[in-house]
Short mmCIF file of C-alpha atoms in Angstrom, two decimals:
data_model
loop_
_atom_site.label_atom_id
_atom_site.label_comp_id
_atom_site.label_asym_id
_atom_site.label_seq_id
_atom_site.Cartn_x
_atom_site.Cartn_y
_atom_site.Cartn_z
CA UNK A 13 3.77 16.58 22.82
CA UNK A 14 1.90 13.46 21.80
CA UNK A 15 3.87 11.37 19.32
CA UNK A 16 2.17 9.77 16.36
CA UNK A 17 3.48 6.26 15.87
CA UNK A 18 3.98 5.47 12.19
CA UNK A 19 1.88 2.65 10.81
CA UNK A 20 0.95 1.30 7.40
CA UNK A 21 -2.39 1.76 5.71
CA UNK A 22 -3.70 1.00 2.27
CA UNK A 23 -4.57 4.25 0.54
CA UNK A 24 -7.29 4.01 -2.09
CA UNK A 25 -7.92 7.47 -3.43
CA UNK A 26 -11.51 8.10 -4.41
CA UNK A 27 -10.19 10.36 -7.17
CA UNK A 28 -7.40 8.30 -8.71
CA UNK A 29 -7.75 4.79 -7.18
CA UNK A 30 -4.03 4.77 -6.46
CA UNK A 31 -3.06 1.98 -4.08
CA UNK A 32 -0.13 2.47 -1.76
CA UNK A 33 1.01 2.13 1.83
CA UNK A 34 0.93 5.27 3.92
CA UNK A 35 3.34 5.99 6.75
CA UNK A 36 2.15 9.12 8.62
CA UNK A 37 4.81 11.52 9.88
CA UNK A 38 4.71 13.80 12.90
CA UNK A 39 5.82 17.37 12.29
CA UNK A 40 7.59 18.90 15.28
CA UNK A 41 7.35 22.48 16.49
CA UNK A 42 10.76 23.04 14.87
CA UNK A 43 9.45 21.88 11.48
CA UNK A 44 11.20 18.49 11.38
CA UNK A 45 9.46 15.27 10.32
CA UNK A 46 9.54 12.39 12.83
CA UNK A 47 9.13 8.71 12.02
CA UNK A 48 9.40 5.49 14.01
CA UNK A 49 12.02 2.96 12.98
CA UNK A 50 13.33 -0.28 14.46
CA UNK A 51 17.03 -1.15 14.67
CA UNK A 52 17.81 -4.72 15.79
CA UNK A 53 14.25 -4.95 17.11
CA UNK A 54 14.45 -1.75 19.20
CA UNK A 55 12.17 1.19 18.37
CA UNK A 56 13.37 4.77 18.12
CA UNK A 57 12.26 8.15 16.80
CA UNK A 58 14.13 9.41 13.75
CA UNK A 59 14.03 12.47 11.48
CA UNK A 60 13.25 11.94 7.77
CA UNK A 61 16.20 13.69 6.15
CA UNK A 62 16.50 13.81 2.36
CA UNK A 63 19.62 15.92 2.84
CA UNK A 64 21.47 12.97 4.39
CA UNK A 65 22.88 10.53 1.83
CA UNK A 66 22.91 7.74 4.43
CA UNK A 67 20.93 6.78 7.52
CA UNK A 68 22.61 7.94 10.74
CA UNK A 69 22.25 6.73 14.33
CA UNK A 70 23.34 9.13 17.04
CA UNK A 71 26.67 8.11 18.51
CA UNK A 72 25.30 8.41 22.04
CA UNK A 73 22.38 6.08 21.21
CA UNK A 74 24.32 3.04 19.94
CA UNK A 75 23.98 1.16 23.24
CA UNK A 76 20.19 1.53 23.08
CA UNK A 77 20.21 -0.61 19.92
CA UNK A 78 22.98 -2.97 21.04
CA UNK A 79 25.39 -1.55 18.45
CA UNK A 80 29.09 -0.76 18.26
CA UNK A 81 30.78 1.51 15.76
CA UNK A 82 33.40 0.08 13.43
CA UNK A 83 36.99 1.16 13.95
CA UNK A 84 37.84 3.16 10.83
CA UNK A 85 36.53 6.76 10.92
CA UNK A 86 35.55 8.80 7.87
CA UNK A 87 34.85 12.47 7.39
CA UNK A 88 31.22 13.53 7.18
CA UNK A 89 30.23 16.93 5.76
CA UNK A 90 27.54 19.29 7.05
CA UNK A 91 26.80 23.02 7.11
CA UNK A 92 29.59 25.21 8.46
CA UNK A 93 33.11 26.26 7.48
CA UNK A 94 36.04 23.94 6.76
CA UNK A 95 36.41 23.23 10.50
CA UNK A 96 32.85 23.22 11.91
CA UNK A 97 31.46 21.70 8.69
CA UNK A 98 33.23 18.36 9.11
CA UNK A 99 32.15 15.64 11.50
CA UNK A 100 33.87 12.37 12.43
CA UNK A 101 31.67 9.51 11.23
CA UNK A 102 31.81 5.73 11.58
CA UNK A 103 29.99 2.82 9.96
CA UNK A 104 27.72 0.54 11.99
CA UNK A 105 26.58 -2.98 11.05
CA UNK A 106 22.95 -3.93 11.69
CA UNK A 107 21.14 -7.23 12.14
CA UNK A 108 17.74 -5.81 11.20
CA UNK A 109 16.25 -2.48 10.11
CA UNK A 110 12.64 -1.51 9.49
CA UNK A 111 10.74 1.75 9.08
CA UNK A 112 7.19 1.69 10.49
CA UNK A 113 7.00 -2.06 9.89
CA UNK A 114 8.54 -1.97 6.40
CA UNK A 115 11.74 -3.99 6.19
CA UNK A 116 14.74 -2.06 4.89
CA UNK A 117 17.35 -4.22 3.19
CA UNK A 118 20.32 -2.26 4.45
CA UNK A 119 22.84 -3.84 6.81
CA UNK A 120 25.27 -0.94 7.26
CA UNK A 121 24.50 2.65 8.29
CA UNK A 122 26.50 5.46 9.91
CA UNK A 123 26.98 7.03 13.30
CA UNK A 124 28.08 10.48 14.44
CA UNK A 125 26.70 13.21 16.70
CA UNK A 126 24.79 15.11 13.99
CA UNK A 127 21.43 14.32 15.63
CA UNK A 128 22.35 16.48 18.62
CA UNK A 129 20.97 19.54 16.80
CA UNK A 130 17.46 18.06 16.74
CA UNK A 131 14.86 17.51 19.48
CA UNK A 132 15.96 15.56 22.56
CA UNK A 133 13.95 12.43 21.67
CA UNK A 134 15.59 12.02 18.26
CA UNK A 135 18.01 9.08 17.95
CA UNK A 136 19.03 9.50 14.32
CA UNK A 137 18.23 10.33 10.71
CA UNK A 138 16.49 8.26 8.04
CA UNK A 139 18.47 9.17 4.94
CA UNK A 140 18.32 8.77 1.19
CA UNK A 141 19.63 5.20 1.31
CA UNK A 142 16.61 3.89 3.26
CA UNK A 143 14.04 6.04 1.42
CA UNK A 144 15.37 4.87 -1.95
CA UNK A 145 15.49 1.21 -0.91
CA UNK A 146 11.85 1.44 0.23
CA UNK A 147 10.82 3.19 -2.99
CA UNK A 148 9.16 5.75 -0.71
CA UNK A 149 7.88 9.17 -1.75
CA UNK A 150 7.93 11.98 0.78
CA UNK A 151 4.62 13.86 0.57
CA UNK A 152 5.01 17.24 2.27
CA UNK A 153 1.32 18.09 1.82
CA UNK A 154 0.12 15.86 4.71
CA UNK A 155 3.03 14.97 5.74
CA UNK A 156 3.59 11.25 5.10
CA UNK A 157 5.65 8.65 3.28
CA UNK A 158 3.92 6.92 0.37
CA UNK A 159 5.00 3.51 -0.93
CA UNK A 160 3.19 2.73 -4.22
CA UNK A 161 2.28 -0.87 -4.99
CA UNK A 162 3.22 -0.33 -8.65
CA UNK A 163 4.44 2.43 -11.01
CA UNK A 164 0.88 2.76 -12.29
CA UNK A 165 -0.32 3.75 -8.82
CA UNK A 166 2.21 6.59 -8.79
CA UNK A 167 0.82 7.86 -12.10
CA UNK A 168 -2.70 7.76 -10.70
CA UNK A 169 -1.65 9.66 -7.59
CA UNK A 170 -0.04 12.43 -9.60
CA UNK A 171 -3.00 12.96 -11.92
CA UNK A 172 -4.01 12.31 -15.50
CA UNK A 173 -1.09 12.69 -17.94
CA UNK A 174 -3.19 14.98 -20.13
CA UNK A 175 -3.98 17.31 -17.23
CA UNK A 176 -1.40 16.61 -14.51
CA UNK A 177 -1.94 17.96 -11.00
CA UNK A 178 1.83 18.27 -10.50
CA UNK A 179 4.74 19.78 -12.37
CA UNK A 180 7.66 17.33 -12.59
CA UNK A 181 11.15 18.69 -11.96
CA UNK A 182 14.15 16.45 -12.53
CA UNK A 183 16.56 16.45 -9.60
CA UNK A 184 20.30 16.51 -10.16
CA UNK A 185 22.56 14.11 -8.30
CA UNK A 186 26.12 14.75 -7.17
CA UNK A 187 28.92 12.19 -7.17
CA UNK A 188 28.49 11.94 -3.38
CA UNK A 189 24.78 11.15 -3.74
CA UNK A 190 23.20 14.51 -2.80
CA UNK A 191 19.98 15.45 -4.64
CA UNK A 192 19.68 19.01 -5.94
CA UNK A 193 17.15 21.17 -7.71
CA UNK A 194 18.14 23.90 -10.16
CA UNK A 195 16.80 27.34 -9.24
CA UNK A 196 16.98 30.94 -10.32
CA UNK A 197 17.57 33.53 -7.60
CA UNK A 198 16.54 36.74 -9.29
CA UNK A 199 18.57 36.23 -12.51
CA UNK A 200 21.31 34.01 -11.00
CA UNK A 201 21.21 30.29 -11.93
CA UNK A 202 22.06 28.28 -8.84
CA UNK A 203 21.41 24.93 -7.15
CA UNK A 204 19.85 23.94 -3.79
CA UNK A 205 19.99 20.65 -1.91
CA UNK A 206 16.55 19.08 -1.30
CA UNK A 207 16.68 18.86 2.48
CA UNK A 208 13.69 17.70 4.54
CA UNK A 209 16.00 17.74 7.56
CA UNK A 210 16.09 21.55 7.37
CA UNK A 211 13.07 23.46 8.63
CA UNK A 212 13.84 26.50 6.42
CA UNK A 213 15.59 27.35 3.17
CA UNK A 214 19.10 28.59 3.92
CA UNK A 215 21.80 29.83 1.51
CA UNK A 216 25.48 30.61 1.85
CA UNK A 217 25.93 34.18 2.98
CA UNK A 218 29.35 34.70 1.35
CA UNK A 219 28.00 33.75 -2.07
CA UNK A 220 24.94 35.97 -1.65
CA UNK A 221 27.19 38.91 -0.80
CA UNK A 222 29.40 38.18 -3.81
CA UNK A 223 26.30 38.20 -6.02
CA UNK A 224 25.46 41.66 -4.74
CA UNK A 225 22.62 40.85 -2.36
CA UNK A 226 22.16 42.85 0.83
CA UNK A 227 21.88 40.80 4.03
CA UNK A 228 20.51 41.86 7.40
CA UNK A 229 21.34 40.37 10.78
CA UNK A 230 18.43 38.30 12.05
CA UNK A 231 17.51 39.20 15.66
CA UNK A 232 17.03 35.64 16.92
CA UNK A 233 17.81 32.94 14.30
CA UNK A 234 20.97 30.88 14.84
CA UNK A 235 22.59 27.91 13.13
CA UNK A 236 24.06 25.07 15.19
CA UNK A 237 27.50 23.81 14.13
CA UNK A 238 30.16 21.62 15.73
CA UNK A 239 30.01 20.98 19.48
CA UNK A 240 26.57 22.60 19.63
CA UNK A 241 27.98 26.07 18.96
CA UNK A 242 25.29 28.54 17.87
CA UNK A 243 26.13 31.12 15.20
CA UNK A 244 23.97 34.14 14.32
CA UNK A 245 22.21 34.00 10.94
CA UNK A 246 21.58 36.72 8.41
CA UNK A 247 18.51 37.12 6.22
CA UNK A 248 17.95 37.93 2.55
CA UNK A 249 14.75 39.96 2.41
CA UNK A 250 12.12 40.35 -0.29
CA UNK A 251 13.55 38.17 -3.03
CA UNK A 252 12.27 35.45 -5.39
CA UNK A 253 13.39 31.85 -5.93
CA UNK A 254 12.13 30.29 -9.17
CA UNK A 255 12.11 26.53 -9.78
CA UNK A 256 10.26 25.19 -12.76
CA UNK A 257 7.15 27.32 -13.17
CA UNK A 258 6.83 27.94 -9.44
CA UNK A 259 8.03 30.96 -7.51
CA UNK A 260 8.86 31.36 -3.84
CA UNK A 261 8.73 34.96 -2.70
CA UNK A 262 9.81 36.18 0.71
CA UNK A 263 12.72 36.27 3.14
CA UNK A 264 15.37 33.54 3.24
CA UNK A 265 18.05 32.76 5.81
CA UNK A 266 21.79 32.82 5.15
CA UNK A 267 24.59 30.99 6.93
CA UNK A 268 27.95 29.34 6.18
CA UNK A 269 27.96 26.40 3.72
CA UNK A 270 31.61 26.65 2.71
CA UNK A 271 32.48 23.07 3.76
CA UNK A 272 29.67 21.57 1.69
CA UNK A 273 30.34 23.93 -1.21
CA UNK A 274 34.01 23.01 -1.31
CA UNK A 275 33.13 19.30 -1.33
CA UNK A 276 30.20 19.36 -3.74
CA UNK A 277 30.73 22.08 -6.33
CA UNK A 278 32.33 21.15 -9.64
CA UNK A 279 33.39 23.09 -12.69
CA UNK A 280 30.87 23.43 -15.51
CA UNK A 281 27.93 22.93 -13.15
CA UNK A 282 25.53 25.30 -11.45
CA UNK A 283 26.82 26.56 -8.14
CA UNK A 284 25.43 24.81 -5.07
CA UNK A 285 24.60 27.50 -2.51
CA UNK A 286 22.39 25.98 0.21
CA UNK A 287 19.32 23.93 1.07
CA UNK A 288 15.64 24.03 0.14
CA UNK A 289 13.92 23.35 3.47
CA UNK A 290 10.57 22.07 4.69
CA UNK A 291 8.74 25.39 4.96
CA UNK A 292 9.21 26.12 1.27
CA UNK A 293 8.77 22.48 0.20
CA UNK A 294 5.37 22.52 1.93
CA UNK A 295 4.52 25.84 0.27
CA UNK A 296 5.21 24.20 -3.09
CA UNK A 297 2.96 21.23 -2.28
CA UNK A 298 5.95 18.97 -2.88
CA UNK A 299 6.24 15.22 -3.31
CA UNK A 300 9.88 14.03 -3.37
CA UNK A 301 10.79 10.79 -5.16
CA UNK A 302 14.47 10.06 -4.57
CA UNK A 303 14.30 6.70 -6.38
CA UNK A 304 13.66 8.39 -9.70
CA UNK A 305 15.20 11.75 -8.67
CA UNK A 306 12.03 13.73 -9.26
CA UNK A 307 10.39 16.60 -7.39
CA UNK A 308 6.65 16.96 -7.99
CA UNK A 309 5.21 20.43 -7.36
CA UNK A 310 1.46 20.83 -7.09
CA UNK A 311 -0.15 23.29 -9.51
#
């Protein structure tokens, strides 16, 4: 597959005259979004992952960038149960960090083996920390990152305030830094993590069963958990997810999110049950702005 190297352009829309830098992204056959980044002057291919609170470099790729992990481990959380959903994580100190030529003022990121579930050329994840520091919007329509020159350029991109092209949905933020969107699944009020690192929307199968939904075994789909173990996935067929005024109708995958649910969910809040992935974010014509915690859905 030919790789598209990210580069910066000046976008001047003939419709809105919005000025901003564009960083094109390459969508893989698995539905992930690739971008080029430089760590300590060394280039690598990363996944743009709004579901990761911090940028992550694969543990097996540290030598490529001349890096060493710090001594004290911490516990990272991912999909899976209480055992497979935890991952040993370390901090890493950087000398320099840039994304497609844009300097990122972050000197400490993380390392673990989470990137092993992605394509073989992937060396890590560009997380919320870097996207927020850049002030970048993730446009799933193209796909690309957009960096406005000013707040006014963002308004021009999104359309006239009297007749906006996009519906604005406020994202919720957890104490750990995850960004969620409130949804209705049939008549159940729930919450999904905005996750560009996931190719599909996936929800916790135990919760879906408790809510009375029927699940079928999917013939081929599997989720990858600790040590590369593949687990069969189930599917929720013919249902509707509503967010804002938009509706997503179809079949949705189900897996085990108990580790994340145990860590994230709090009393008096909507129940977090899974992730809203790229396929559905594209269907919604989404632009994600993590800096202001807003999801823009095209009318």
